[in-house]
XYZ file of N, CA and C in Angstrom:
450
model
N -11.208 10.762 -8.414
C -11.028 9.741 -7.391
C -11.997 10.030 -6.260
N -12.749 8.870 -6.428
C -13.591 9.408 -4.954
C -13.532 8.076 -3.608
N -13.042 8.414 -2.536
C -13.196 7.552 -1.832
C -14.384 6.816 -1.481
N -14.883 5.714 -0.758
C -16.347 4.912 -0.359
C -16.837 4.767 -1.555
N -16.904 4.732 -2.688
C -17.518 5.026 -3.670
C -19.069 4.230 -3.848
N -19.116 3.305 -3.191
C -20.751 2.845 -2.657
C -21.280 3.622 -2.405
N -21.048 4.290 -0.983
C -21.449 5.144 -0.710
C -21.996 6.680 -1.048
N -21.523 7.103 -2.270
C -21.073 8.248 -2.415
C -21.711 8.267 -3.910
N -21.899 7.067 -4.454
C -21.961 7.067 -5.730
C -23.401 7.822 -6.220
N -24.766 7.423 -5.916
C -25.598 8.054 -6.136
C -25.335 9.464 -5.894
N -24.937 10.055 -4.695
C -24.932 11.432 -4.265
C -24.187 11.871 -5.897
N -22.897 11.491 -5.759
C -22.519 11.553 -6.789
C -23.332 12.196 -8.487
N -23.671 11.530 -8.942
C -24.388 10.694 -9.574
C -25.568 12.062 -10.491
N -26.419 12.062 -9.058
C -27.058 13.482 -8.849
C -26.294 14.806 -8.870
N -25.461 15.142 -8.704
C -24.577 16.335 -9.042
C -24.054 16.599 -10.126
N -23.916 15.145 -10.662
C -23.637 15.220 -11.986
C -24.505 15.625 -12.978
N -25.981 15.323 -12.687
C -26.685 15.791 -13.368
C -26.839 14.390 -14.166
N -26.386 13.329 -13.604
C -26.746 11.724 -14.114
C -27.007 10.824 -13.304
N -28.480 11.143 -12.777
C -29.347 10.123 -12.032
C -29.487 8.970 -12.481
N -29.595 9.204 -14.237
C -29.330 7.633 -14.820
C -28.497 6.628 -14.468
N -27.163 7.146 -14.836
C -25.928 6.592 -14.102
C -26.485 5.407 -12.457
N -26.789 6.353 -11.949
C -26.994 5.234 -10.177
C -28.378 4.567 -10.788
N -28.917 4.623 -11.542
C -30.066 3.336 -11.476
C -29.511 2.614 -12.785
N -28.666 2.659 -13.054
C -28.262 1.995 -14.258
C -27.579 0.740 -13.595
N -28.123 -0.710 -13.388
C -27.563 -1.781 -13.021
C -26.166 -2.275 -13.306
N -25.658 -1.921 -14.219
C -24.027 -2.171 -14.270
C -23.420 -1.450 -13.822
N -23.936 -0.375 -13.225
C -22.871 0.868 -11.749
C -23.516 0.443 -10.942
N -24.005 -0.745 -10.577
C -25.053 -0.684 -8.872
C -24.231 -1.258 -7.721
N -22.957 -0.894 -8.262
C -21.901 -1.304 -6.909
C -20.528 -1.229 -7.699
N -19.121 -0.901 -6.562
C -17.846 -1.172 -6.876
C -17.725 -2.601 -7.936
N -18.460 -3.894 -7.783
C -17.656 -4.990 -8.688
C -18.577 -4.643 -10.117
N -19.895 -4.011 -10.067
C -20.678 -3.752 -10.890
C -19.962 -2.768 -11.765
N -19.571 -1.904 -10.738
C -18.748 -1.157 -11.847
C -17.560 -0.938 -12.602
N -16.652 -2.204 -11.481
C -15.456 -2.121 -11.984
C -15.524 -3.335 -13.249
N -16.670 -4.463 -13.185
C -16.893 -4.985 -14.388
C -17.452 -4.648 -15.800
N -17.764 -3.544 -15.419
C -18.664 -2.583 -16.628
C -17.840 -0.803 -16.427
N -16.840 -1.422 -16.518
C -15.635 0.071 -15.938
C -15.572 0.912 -17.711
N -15.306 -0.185 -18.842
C -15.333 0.559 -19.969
C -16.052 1.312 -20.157
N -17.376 0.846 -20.063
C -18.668 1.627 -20.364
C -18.800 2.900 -19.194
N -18.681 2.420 -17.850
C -18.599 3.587 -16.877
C -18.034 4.903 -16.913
N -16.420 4.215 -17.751
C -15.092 5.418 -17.711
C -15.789 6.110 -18.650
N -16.404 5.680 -19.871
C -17.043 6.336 -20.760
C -17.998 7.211 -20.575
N -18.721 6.824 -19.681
C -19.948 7.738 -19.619
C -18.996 8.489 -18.663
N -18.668 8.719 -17.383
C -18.449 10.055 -16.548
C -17.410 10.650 -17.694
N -16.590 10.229 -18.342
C -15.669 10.499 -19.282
C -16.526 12.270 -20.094
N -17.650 11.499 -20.315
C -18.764 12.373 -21.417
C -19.334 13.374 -20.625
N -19.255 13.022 -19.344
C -20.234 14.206 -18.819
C -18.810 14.823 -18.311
N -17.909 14.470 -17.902
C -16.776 15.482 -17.037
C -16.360 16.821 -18.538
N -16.722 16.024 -19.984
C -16.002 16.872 -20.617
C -17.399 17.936 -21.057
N -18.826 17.678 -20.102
C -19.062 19.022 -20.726
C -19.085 20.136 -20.278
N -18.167 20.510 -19.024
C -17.663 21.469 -17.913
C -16.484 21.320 -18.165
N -15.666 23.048 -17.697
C -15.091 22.642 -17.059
C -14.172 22.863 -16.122
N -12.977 23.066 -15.633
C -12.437 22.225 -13.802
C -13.373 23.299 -13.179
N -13.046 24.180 -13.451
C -13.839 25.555 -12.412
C -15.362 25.314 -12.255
N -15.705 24.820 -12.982
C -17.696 24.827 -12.834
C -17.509 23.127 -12.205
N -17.057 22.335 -12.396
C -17.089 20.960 -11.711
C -16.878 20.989 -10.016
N -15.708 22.259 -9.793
C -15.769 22.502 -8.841
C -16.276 22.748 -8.044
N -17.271 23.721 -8.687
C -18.179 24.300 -7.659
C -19.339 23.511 -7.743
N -19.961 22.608 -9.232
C -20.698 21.763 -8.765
C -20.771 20.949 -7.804
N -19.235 20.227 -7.654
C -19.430 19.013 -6.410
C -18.823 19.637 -4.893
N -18.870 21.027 -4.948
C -18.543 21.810 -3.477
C -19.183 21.218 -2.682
N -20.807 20.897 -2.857
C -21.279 20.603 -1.663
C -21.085 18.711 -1.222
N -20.335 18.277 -2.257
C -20.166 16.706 -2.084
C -19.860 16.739 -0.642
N -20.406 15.333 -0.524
C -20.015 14.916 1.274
C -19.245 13.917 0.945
N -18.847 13.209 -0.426
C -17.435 12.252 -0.389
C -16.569 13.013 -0.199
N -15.301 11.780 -0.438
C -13.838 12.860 -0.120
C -13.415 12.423 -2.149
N -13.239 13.816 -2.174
C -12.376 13.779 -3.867
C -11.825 14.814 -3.891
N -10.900 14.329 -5.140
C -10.020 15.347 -5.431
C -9.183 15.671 -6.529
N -9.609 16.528 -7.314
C -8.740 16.189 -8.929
C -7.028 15.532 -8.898
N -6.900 15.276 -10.158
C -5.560 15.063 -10.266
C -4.419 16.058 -10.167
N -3.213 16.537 -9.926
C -2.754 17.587 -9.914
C -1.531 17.531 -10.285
N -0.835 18.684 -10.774
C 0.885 18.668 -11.232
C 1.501 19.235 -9.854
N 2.750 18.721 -9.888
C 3.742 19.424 -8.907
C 3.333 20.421 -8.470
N 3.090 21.141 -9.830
C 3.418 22.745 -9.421
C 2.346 23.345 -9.044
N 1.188 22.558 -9.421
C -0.157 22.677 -8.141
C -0.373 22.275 -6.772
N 0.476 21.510 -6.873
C 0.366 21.137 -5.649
C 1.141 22.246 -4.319
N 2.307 22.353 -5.019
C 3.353 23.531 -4.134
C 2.532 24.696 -4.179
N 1.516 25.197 -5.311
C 0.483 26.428 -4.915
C -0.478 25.900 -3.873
N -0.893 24.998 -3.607
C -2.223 24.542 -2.859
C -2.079 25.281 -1.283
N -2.749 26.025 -0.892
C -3.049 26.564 0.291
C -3.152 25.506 1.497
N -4.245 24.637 1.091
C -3.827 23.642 1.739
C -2.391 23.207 2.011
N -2.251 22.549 1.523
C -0.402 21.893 1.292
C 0.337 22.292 2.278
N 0.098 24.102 2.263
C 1.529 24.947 2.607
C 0.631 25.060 4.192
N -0.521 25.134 4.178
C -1.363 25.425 5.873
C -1.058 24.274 6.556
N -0.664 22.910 5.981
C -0.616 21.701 6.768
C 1.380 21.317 6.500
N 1.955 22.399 5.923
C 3.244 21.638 6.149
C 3.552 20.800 5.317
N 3.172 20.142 4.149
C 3.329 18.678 3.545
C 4.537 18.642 2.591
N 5.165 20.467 2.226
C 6.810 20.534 1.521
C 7.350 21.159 2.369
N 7.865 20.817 3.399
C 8.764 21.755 4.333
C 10.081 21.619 3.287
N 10.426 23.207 3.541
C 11.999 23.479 2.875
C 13.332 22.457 3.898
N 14.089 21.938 3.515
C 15.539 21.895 3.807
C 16.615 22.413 3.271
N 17.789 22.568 3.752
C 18.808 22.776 3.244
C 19.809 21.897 2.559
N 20.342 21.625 1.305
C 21.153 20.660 0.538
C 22.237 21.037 1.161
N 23.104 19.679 0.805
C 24.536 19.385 1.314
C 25.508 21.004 0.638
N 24.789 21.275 -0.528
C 25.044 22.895 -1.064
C 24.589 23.990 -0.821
N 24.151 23.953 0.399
C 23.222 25.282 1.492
C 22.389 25.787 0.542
N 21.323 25.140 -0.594
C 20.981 25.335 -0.998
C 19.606 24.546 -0.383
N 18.176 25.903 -0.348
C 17.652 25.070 -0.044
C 16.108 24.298 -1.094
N 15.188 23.542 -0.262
C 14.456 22.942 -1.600
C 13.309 21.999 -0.609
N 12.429 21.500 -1.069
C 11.611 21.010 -0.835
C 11.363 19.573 -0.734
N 10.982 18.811 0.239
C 10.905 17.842 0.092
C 9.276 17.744 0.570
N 8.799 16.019 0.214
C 7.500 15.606 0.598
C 7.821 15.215 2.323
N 6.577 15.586 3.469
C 7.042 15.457 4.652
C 5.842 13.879 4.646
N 6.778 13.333 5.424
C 6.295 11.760 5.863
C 4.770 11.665 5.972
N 4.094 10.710 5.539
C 2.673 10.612 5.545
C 2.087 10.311 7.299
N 2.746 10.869 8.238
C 2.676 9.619 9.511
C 2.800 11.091 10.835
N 2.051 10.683 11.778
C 2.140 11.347 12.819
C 2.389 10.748 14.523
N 3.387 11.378 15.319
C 3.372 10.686 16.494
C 3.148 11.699 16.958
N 1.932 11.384 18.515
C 1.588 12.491 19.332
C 0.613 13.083 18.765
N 0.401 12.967 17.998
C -0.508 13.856 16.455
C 0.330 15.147 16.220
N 1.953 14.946 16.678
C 2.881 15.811 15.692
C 3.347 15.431 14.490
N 3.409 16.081 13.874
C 3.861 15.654 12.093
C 5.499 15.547 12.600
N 5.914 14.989 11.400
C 7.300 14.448 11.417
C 7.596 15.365 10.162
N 9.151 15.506 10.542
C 9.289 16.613 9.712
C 11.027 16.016 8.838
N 11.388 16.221 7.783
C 12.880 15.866 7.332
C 13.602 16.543 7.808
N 14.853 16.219 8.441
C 15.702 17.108 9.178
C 16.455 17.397 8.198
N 16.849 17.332 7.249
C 17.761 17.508 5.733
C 17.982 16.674 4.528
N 18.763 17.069 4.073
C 19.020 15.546 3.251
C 19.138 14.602 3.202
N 18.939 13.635 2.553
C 19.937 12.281 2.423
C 21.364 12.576 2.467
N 21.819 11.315 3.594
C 23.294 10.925 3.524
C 24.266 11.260 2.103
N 25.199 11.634 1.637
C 25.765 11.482 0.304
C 26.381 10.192 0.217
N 26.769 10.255 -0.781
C 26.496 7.910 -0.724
C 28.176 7.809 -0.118
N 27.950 7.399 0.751
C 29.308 6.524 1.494
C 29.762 7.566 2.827
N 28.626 8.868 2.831
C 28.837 9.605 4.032
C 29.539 8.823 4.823
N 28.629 7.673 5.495
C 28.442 7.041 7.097
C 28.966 5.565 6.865
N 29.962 5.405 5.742
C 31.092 4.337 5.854
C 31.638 3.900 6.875
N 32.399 4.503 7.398
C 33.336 4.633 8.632
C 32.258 4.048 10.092
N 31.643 5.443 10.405
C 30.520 4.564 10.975
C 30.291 3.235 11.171
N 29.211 2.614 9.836
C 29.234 1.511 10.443
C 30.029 0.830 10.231
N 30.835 0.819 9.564
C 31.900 -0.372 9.363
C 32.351 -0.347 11.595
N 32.091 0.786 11.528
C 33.166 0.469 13.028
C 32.037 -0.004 14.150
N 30.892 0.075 13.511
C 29.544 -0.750 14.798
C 29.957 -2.062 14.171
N 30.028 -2.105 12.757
C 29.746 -3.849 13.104
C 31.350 -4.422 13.274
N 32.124 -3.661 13.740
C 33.123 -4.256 14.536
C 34.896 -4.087 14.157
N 34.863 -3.343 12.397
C 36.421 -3.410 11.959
C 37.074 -2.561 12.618
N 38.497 -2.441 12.588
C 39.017 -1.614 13.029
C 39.309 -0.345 12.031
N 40.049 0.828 12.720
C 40.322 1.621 11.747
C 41.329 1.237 11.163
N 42.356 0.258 10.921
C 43.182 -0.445 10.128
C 42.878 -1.144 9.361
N 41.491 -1.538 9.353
C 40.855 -2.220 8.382
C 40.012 -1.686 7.540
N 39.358 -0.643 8.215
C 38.837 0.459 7.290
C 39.885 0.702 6.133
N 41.089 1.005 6.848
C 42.131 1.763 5.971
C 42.456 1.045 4.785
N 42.338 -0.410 5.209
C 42.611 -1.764 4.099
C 41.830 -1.550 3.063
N 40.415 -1.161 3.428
C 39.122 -1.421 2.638
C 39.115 0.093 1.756
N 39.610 0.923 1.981
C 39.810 2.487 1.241
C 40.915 1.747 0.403
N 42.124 1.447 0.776
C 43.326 0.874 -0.229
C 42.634 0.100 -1.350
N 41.868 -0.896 -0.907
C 41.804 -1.765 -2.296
C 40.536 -1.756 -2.879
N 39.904 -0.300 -2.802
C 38.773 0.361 -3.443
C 37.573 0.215 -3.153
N 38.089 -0.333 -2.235
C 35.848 -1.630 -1.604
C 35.132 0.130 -1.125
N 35.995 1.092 -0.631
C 35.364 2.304 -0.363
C 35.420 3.540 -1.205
N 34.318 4.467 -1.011
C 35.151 5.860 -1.753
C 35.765 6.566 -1.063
C-alpha cells in the first residue's frame, strides 16, 4: 500500500529495479493503472516475489512515500512502533482481567484519547436511562416483571 501513488510511483518503480514499469503507459497514472490493475497486480506481483520481506525492506528504506506491509495481530502487538505511540493500551475486563484494546484513531489538544475500560455489559445502564427519559422506578419495576428487561 503506498499512499500519493502518482507521486511516488516512479520513485517507486526505480527501487524496484522496474524503470520499465513508470514508462510503461498503462501505469502512467492512478486511472491508468487502476484500468490496467490486472496486468499491474501482475507485474509488481513478479517482482515482489523475487525478494524477500527482509531484503524489500531494506530496499525501499530509503522510500520517501508512506508504505507499509500488511500485518497479523500478532505483529502488530510486537511493533515498537505501536507500543512507543500507545495504539493497544491495556484495560481491565469486567473480570479484572486485563487485555488490549485498539486506542481511538483521533486526538484532542494533540492528546491521544485513551479507553477507560470496557464496554458496558448489555443492560448495565438500563435503569439509567430509562430514568433520563423519564419512567419511574415503578415502572422500571413493571418493565423487569414482564421481561422487556434483564
Amino acid at each position: 500500500m503506498c499512499l500519493q501513488a502518482d507521486r511516488f510511483w516512479a520513485e517507486l518503480c526505480g527501487l524496484l529495479g522496474r524503470d520499465d514499469l513508470a514508462a510503461d503507459p498503462r501505469f502512467a497514472d492512478t486511472a491508468q493503472r487502476y484500468d490496467n490493475r490486472h496486468a499491474c497486480i501482475a507485474e509488481l506481483d513478479a517482482t515482489f516475489a523475487t525478494r524477500n520481506l527482509a531484503e524489500w525492506q531494506t530496499a525501499l528504506a530509503d522510500f520517501n512515500g508512506v508504505w507499509s506491509t500488511a500485518a497479523t495481530f500478532d505483529e502488530i502487538r510486537r511493533s515498537e512502533q505501536v507500543a512507543a505511540n500507545g495504539y493497544l493500551p491495556e484495560v481491565i475486563g469486567h473480570d479484572g482481567r486485563p487485555f488490549q484494546l485498539v486506542a481511538p484513531p483521533y486526538q484532542f489538544d494533540e492528546q491521544p484519547t485513551r479507553p477507560r475500560g470496557p464496554a458496558p455489559e448489555a443492560g448495565q445502564h438500563n435503569e439509567e436511562v430509562l430514568l433520563d427519559c423519564g419512567l419511574s422506578w415503578e415502572e422500571i419495576g413493571a418493565c423487569r416483571e414482564q421481561g422487556a428487561l434483564g
